[in-house]
Amino acid sequence: MSDAAQPTAAEVRAAAEAVKTALDRHLAAVERRSGEDDPAVYEAFNELAAAAEEYDELLYDRYDEVTPFEIPGTDDALPPYEGPEEPNALSVLIRRDYAVVEPQRLLAQAQRVEAVEESGASEAGFDAASGSVHGALGVLFGEFEPDEIASRHKEFGLEEGDSTLWVTAADEPADPGEWLEAPFEQADPHRVVCRFDVSAVFDEESDDLDDDAEPVDRDDEADEPDDADDLDEADGAREPLDADR
């Protein structure tokens, strides 16, 4: 950051005062809490987190220093649970992102599936859906369960991105076909029982911590038996794609 863009000392001081004010408000809300999920405490917590984050950023930009504490970010935080204590129904919302990094591998796997399912169809003038990436995705996701694709994504030329899973509570099961057109539109964050996120962001944070670890002594590794040939043979012995299902 250039000197012209750096915050002033007065701005850093004002941010510090905002943290003090937010701390007082949070403590007051906690002292007056009306229950375990008091919305006033939740709101005060968010204000404190936002003020602390702002102060931490300005402090670093101005003085290249950080605070000794960390308040969890609020962007991914869930609001207080307001669903039934004993849910009669559950909805599991899952999103997994992938990047198509090897289109030819994707096409080849889809063609193998079609070769089994549509044997002889090409001679009859059948246009294979696996001839394009769009068609190949339809073939593979129509043939394999999402969990199997997640566990074997590299075989299909895919690279994992972020994923999230939400378990939400409901009073009664939804009527058949009620939500199929917009499966995530009616998701209520106040009814989320639990949530599990996987993101490269978390991996980057772990890598930053690993940078402080002591380097590996390569001399010790040289004394170990060389099993590279065995490993290569194991890698080559992949389980064949189960296309005939």
Tab-separated table of C-alpha atoms in Angstrom:
chain	number	residue	atom	x	y	z
A	1	MET	CA	0.000	0.000	0.000
A	2	SER	CA	1.294	3.446	-0.900
A	3	ASP	CA	1.798	6.160	1.685
A	4	ALA	CA	-1.019	8.191	0.122
A	5	ALA	CA	-3.471	5.337	0.601
A	6	GLN	CA	-2.485	4.550	4.166
A	7	PRO	CA	-4.949	5.421	6.936
A	8	THR	CA	-4.054	8.322	9.169
A	9	ALA	CA	-3.129	7.958	12.812
A	10	ALA	CA	-6.426	9.644	13.666
A	11	GLU	CA	-8.369	7.010	11.715
A	12	VAL	CA	-6.588	4.220	13.572
A	13	ARG	CA	-7.326	5.926	16.871
A	14	ALA	CA	-10.998	6.331	15.937
A	15	ALA	CA	-11.196	2.637	15.049
A	16	ALA	CA	-9.703	1.749	18.432
A	17	GLU	CA	-12.330	3.890	20.164
A	18	ALA	CA	-15.037	2.123	18.134
A	19	VAL	CA	-13.772	-1.225	19.445
A	20	LYS	CA	-13.973	0.059	23.024
A	21	THR	CA	-17.535	1.253	22.462
A	22	ALA	CA	-18.515	-2.048	20.869
A	23	LEU	CA	-16.996	-3.942	23.801
A	24	ASP	CA	-19.099	-1.940	26.249
A	25	ARG	CA	-22.249	-2.544	24.212
A	26	HIS	CA	-21.545	-6.253	23.953
A	27	LEU	CA	-20.994	-6.594	27.700
A	28	ALA	CA	-24.176	-4.642	28.409
A	29	ALA	CA	-26.147	-6.894	26.040
A	30	VAL	CA	-24.736	-10.006	27.696
A	31	GLU	CA	-25.631	-8.686	31.159
A	32	ARG	CA	-29.208	-8.025	30.007
A	33	ARG	CA	-29.613	-11.190	27.960
A	34	SER	CA	-33.160	-12.543	27.992
A	35	GLY	CA	-32.299	-16.075	26.905
A	36	GLU	CA	-29.707	-18.316	25.295
A	37	ASP	CA	-30.359	-16.920	21.809
A	38	ASP	CA	-31.006	-13.282	22.672
A	39	PRO	CA	-30.941	-11.337	19.354
A	40	ALA	CA	-29.507	-8.280	21.140
A	41	VAL	CA	-26.417	-10.291	22.115
A	42	TYR	CA	-26.095	-11.615	18.584
A	43	GLU	CA	-26.301	-8.092	17.144
A	44	ALA	CA	-23.773	-6.748	19.661
A	45	PHE	CA	-21.426	-9.597	18.830
A	46	ASN	CA	-21.585	-8.765	15.117
A	47	GLU	CA	-20.916	-5.087	15.824
A	48	LEU	CA	-17.921	-5.987	17.981
A	49	ALA	CA	-16.543	-8.347	15.343
A	50	ALA	CA	-16.915	-5.731	12.608
A	51	ALA	CA	-15.264	-3.029	14.741
A	52	ALA	CA	-12.377	-5.314	15.697
A	53	GLU	CA	-11.802	-6.335	12.089
A	54	GLU	CA	-11.774	-2.705	10.942
A	55	TYR	CA	-9.303	-1.760	13.667
A	56	ASP	CA	-7.059	-4.717	12.875
A	57	GLU	CA	-6.928	-3.784	9.180
A	58	LEU	CA	-6.197	-0.115	9.824
A	59	LEU	CA	-3.581	-0.949	12.449
A	60	TYR	CA	-1.802	-3.227	10.009
A	61	ASP	CA	-2.009	-0.768	7.100
A	62	ARG	CA	-0.684	2.107	9.177
A	63	TYR	CA	1.816	0.449	11.521
A	64	ASP	CA	2.314	-3.074	10.130
A	65	GLU	CA	1.004	-4.483	13.423
A	66	VAL	CA	-1.830	-6.858	14.282
A	67	THR	CA	-4.043	-7.357	17.324
A	68	PRO	CA	-3.328	-10.268	19.714
A	69	PHE	CA	-6.906	-11.530	19.531
A	70	GLU	CA	-9.172	-12.829	16.814
A	71	ILE	CA	-12.940	-12.569	16.720
A	72	PRO	CA	-14.576	-15.046	14.305
A	73	GLY	CA	-15.776	-13.426	11.130
A	74	THR	CA	-19.512	-12.855	10.784
A	75	ASP	CA	-19.916	-13.405	7.044
A	76	ASP	CA	-20.239	-17.188	7.437
A	77	ALA	CA	-21.753	-17.137	10.931
A	78	LEU	CA	-25.258	-18.533	11.279
A	79	PRO	CA	-28.011	-16.631	13.071
A	80	PRO	CA	-29.578	-18.083	16.241
A	81	TYR	CA	-31.482	-21.311	15.678
A	82	GLU	CA	-35.236	-20.761	15.676
A	83	GLY	CA	-36.440	-24.126	14.397
A	84	PRO	CA	-38.284	-26.854	16.293
A	85	GLU	CA	-36.460	-28.492	19.181
A	86	GLU	CA	-37.582	-31.908	17.903
A	87	PRO	CA	-37.722	-31.642	14.090
A	88	ASN	CA	-40.194	-33.904	12.310
A	89	ALA	CA	-38.360	-33.538	8.988
A	90	LEU	CA	-34.930	-32.569	7.675
A	91	SER	CA	-33.566	-31.121	4.458
A	92	VAL	CA	-29.914	-31.623	3.481
A	93	LEU	CA	-28.661	-28.898	1.145
A	94	ILE	CA	-25.389	-29.648	-0.631
A	95	ARG	CA	-23.360	-27.622	-3.086
A	96	ARG	CA	-20.068	-28.805	-4.580
A	97	ASP	CA	-18.085	-26.760	-7.095
A	98	TYR	CA	-15.742	-28.277	-9.673
A	99	ALA	CA	-13.452	-26.981	-12.393
A	100	VAL	CA	-13.164	-28.942	-15.644
A	101	VAL	CA	-9.368	-29.200	-15.871
A	102	GLU	CA	-9.051	-32.177	-18.249
A	103	PRO	CA	-11.889	-32.067	-20.816
A	104	GLN	CA	-10.470	-34.989	-22.794
A	105	ARG	CA	-10.514	-37.232	-19.727
A	106	LEU	CA	-14.100	-36.148	-19.034
A	107	LEU	CA	-15.127	-36.941	-22.615
A	108	ALA	CA	-13.350	-40.299	-22.586
A	109	GLN	CA	-15.072	-41.436	-19.402
A	110	ALA	CA	-18.486	-40.381	-20.694
A	111	GLN	CA	-17.871	-42.207	-23.973
A	112	ARG	CA	-17.033	-45.376	-22.058
A	113	VAL	CA	-20.379	-45.170	-20.282
A	114	GLU	CA	-22.245	-44.616	-23.543
A	115	ALA	CA	-20.350	-47.415	-25.266
A	116	VAL	CA	-21.872	-49.838	-22.770
A	117	GLU	CA	-25.364	-48.355	-22.632
A	118	GLU	CA	-25.754	-47.622	-26.341
A	119	SER	CA	-23.855	-50.475	-27.956
A	120	GLY	CA	-24.450	-50.375	-31.707
A	121	ALA	CA	-26.402	-47.120	-31.548
A	122	SER	CA	-23.739	-45.223	-33.517
A	123	GLU	CA	-24.272	-47.460	-36.528
A	124	ALA	CA	-27.978	-46.669	-36.305
A	125	GLY	CA	-27.308	-42.950	-36.653
A	126	PHE	CA	-27.344	-42.128	-32.906
A	127	ASP	CA	-25.602	-38.837	-32.005
A	128	ALA	CA	-23.572	-39.517	-28.867
A	129	ALA	CA	-24.242	-37.028	-26.034
A	130	SER	CA	-20.653	-37.515	-24.901
A	131	GLY	CA	-19.354	-35.663	-27.947
A	132	SER	CA	-19.279	-32.364	-26.028
A	133	VAL	CA	-18.288	-31.341	-22.510
A	134	HIS	CA	-21.871	-30.298	-21.828
A	135	GLY	CA	-23.170	-33.679	-22.977
A	136	ALA	CA	-20.433	-35.594	-21.161
A	137	LEU	CA	-21.357	-33.931	-17.871
A	138	GLY	CA	-24.966	-35.007	-18.378
A	139	VAL	CA	-23.891	-38.574	-19.058
A	140	LEU	CA	-21.617	-38.868	-16.025
A	141	PHE	CA	-23.864	-37.127	-13.519
A	142	GLY	CA	-26.766	-39.198	-14.820
A	143	GLU	CA	-24.838	-42.423	-14.351
A	144	PHE	CA	-22.987	-41.888	-11.074
A	145	GLU	CA	-24.149	-40.693	-7.678
A	146	PRO	CA	-22.824	-37.233	-6.656
A	147	ASP	CA	-20.897	-38.769	-3.750
A	148	GLU	CA	-19.127	-41.177	-6.120
A	149	ILE	CA	-18.185	-38.342	-8.455
A	150	ALA	CA	-16.875	-36.393	-5.448
A	151	SER	CA	-14.655	-39.302	-4.413
A	152	ARG	CA	-13.449	-40.025	-7.982
A	153	HIS	CA	-13.443	-36.506	-9.431
A	154	LYS	CA	-9.865	-36.747	-10.730
A	155	GLU	CA	-10.836	-39.760	-12.867
A	156	PHE	CA	-13.437	-37.558	-14.539
A	157	GLY	CA	-11.036	-34.690	-15.252
A	158	LEU	CA	-12.491	-32.494	-12.526
A	159	GLU	CA	-10.859	-30.444	-9.782
A	160	GLU	CA	-12.633	-29.818	-6.491
A	161	GLY	CA	-13.594	-26.307	-5.466
A	162	ASP	CA	-15.516	-25.125	-2.422
A	163	SER	CA	-18.348	-27.192	-0.989
A	164	THR	CA	-20.936	-26.712	1.717
A	165	LEU	CA	-23.529	-28.882	3.421
A	166	TRP	CA	-26.449	-27.518	5.431
A	167	VAL	CA	-28.822	-29.633	7.516
A	168	THR	CA	-32.051	-27.709	8.091
A	169	ALA	CA	-34.988	-28.596	10.325
A	170	ALA	CA	-38.632	-28.561	9.241
A	171	ASP	CA	-41.941	-29.011	11.002
A	172	GLU	CA	-43.325	-31.297	8.292
A	173	PRO	CA	-41.908	-32.902	5.144
A	174	ALA	CA	-42.353	-30.821	1.999
A	175	ASP	CA	-45.030	-31.833	-0.479
A	176	PRO	CA	-43.755	-33.848	-3.456
A	177	GLY	CA	-42.433	-31.552	-6.167
A	178	GLU	CA	-42.909	-28.436	-4.037
A	179	TRP	CA	-39.325	-27.144	-4.106
A	180	LEU	CA	-37.801	-28.823	-7.160
A	181	GLU	CA	-37.735	-25.685	-9.326
A	182	ALA	CA	-35.798	-23.667	-6.729
A	183	PRO	CA	-34.211	-26.116	-4.248
A	184	PHE	CA	-32.236	-23.539	-2.235
A	185	GLU	CA	-34.560	-20.565	-2.430
A	186	GLN	CA	-36.516	-21.404	0.712
A	187	ALA	CA	-33.518	-22.289	2.893
A	188	ASP	CA	-33.956	-20.490	6.218
A	189	PRO	CA	-30.633	-19.813	8.024
A	190	HIS	CA	-32.565	-19.685	11.311
A	191	ARG	CA	-33.438	-23.381	10.876
A	192	VAL	CA	-29.928	-24.675	10.128
A	193	VAL	CA	-29.132	-27.453	12.601
A	194	CYS	CA	-25.506	-27.830	11.492
A	195	ARG	CA	-23.277	-26.753	8.632
A	196	PHE	CA	-20.022	-28.089	7.171
A	197	ASP	CA	-17.843	-26.074	4.785
A	198	VAL	CA	-14.799	-27.103	2.748
A	199	SER	CA	-12.787	-24.366	1.045
A	200	ALA	CA	-9.337	-23.730	-0.373
A	201	VAL	CA	-9.294	-20.688	1.911
A	202	PHE	CA	-8.911	-22.997	4.904
A	203	ASP	CA	-6.080	-24.867	3.162
A	204	GLU	CA	-4.246	-21.587	2.538
A	205	GLU	CA	-4.516	-20.723	6.221
A	206	SER	CA	-3.043	-24.130	7.111
A	207	ASP	CA	-0.210	-23.604	4.640
A	208	ASP	CA	0.633	-20.307	6.317
A	209	LEU	CA	0.952	-22.123	9.640
A	210	ASP	CA	3.050	-24.885	8.070
A	211	ASP	CA	5.530	-22.293	6.782
A	212	ASP	CA	6.709	-21.867	10.383
A	213	ALA	CA	7.490	-25.567	10.790
A	214	GLU	CA	11.043	-26.876	10.765
A	215	PRO	CA	12.284	-28.114	7.359
A	216	VAL	CA	12.503	-31.845	6.721
A	217	ASP	CA	15.995	-33.360	6.939
A	218	ARG	CA	16.460	-34.776	3.434
A	219	ASP	CA	19.522	-36.744	4.537
A	220	ASP	CA	17.302	-38.900	6.717
A	221	GLU	CA	15.008	-39.595	3.788
A	222	ALA	CA	17.950	-40.766	1.686
A	223	ASP	CA	18.604	-43.562	4.195
A	224	GLU	CA	15.081	-44.966	3.810
A	225	PRO	CA	14.395	-47.841	1.353
A	226	ASP	CA	13.378	-46.697	-2.137
A	227	ASP	CA	9.875	-47.992	-2.767
A	228	ALA	CA	9.155	-45.699	-5.676
A	229	ASP	CA	8.723	-48.622	-8.089
A	230	ASP	CA	6.180	-50.256	-5.796
A	231	LEU	CA	4.290	-46.968	-5.469
A	232	ASP	CA	4.241	-46.495	-9.239
A	233	GLU	CA	2.786	-49.965	-9.679
A	234	ALA	CA	0.146	-49.248	-7.040
A	235	ASP	CA	-0.826	-45.978	-8.704
A	236	GLY	CA	-1.171	-47.719	-12.018
A	237	ALA	CA	-3.504	-50.356	-10.582
A	238	ARG	CA	-6.583	-48.125	-10.594
A	239	GLU	CA	-9.971	-49.632	-10.072
A	240	PRO	CA	-11.626	-49.763	-13.531
A	241	LEU	CA	-14.555	-47.426	-14.130
A	242	ASP	CA	-17.760	-49.277	-13.364
A	243	ALA	CA	-19.718	-48.158	-16.408
A	244	ASP	CA	-21.914	-51.261	-16.661
A	245	ARG	CA	-24.233	-50.533	-13.787
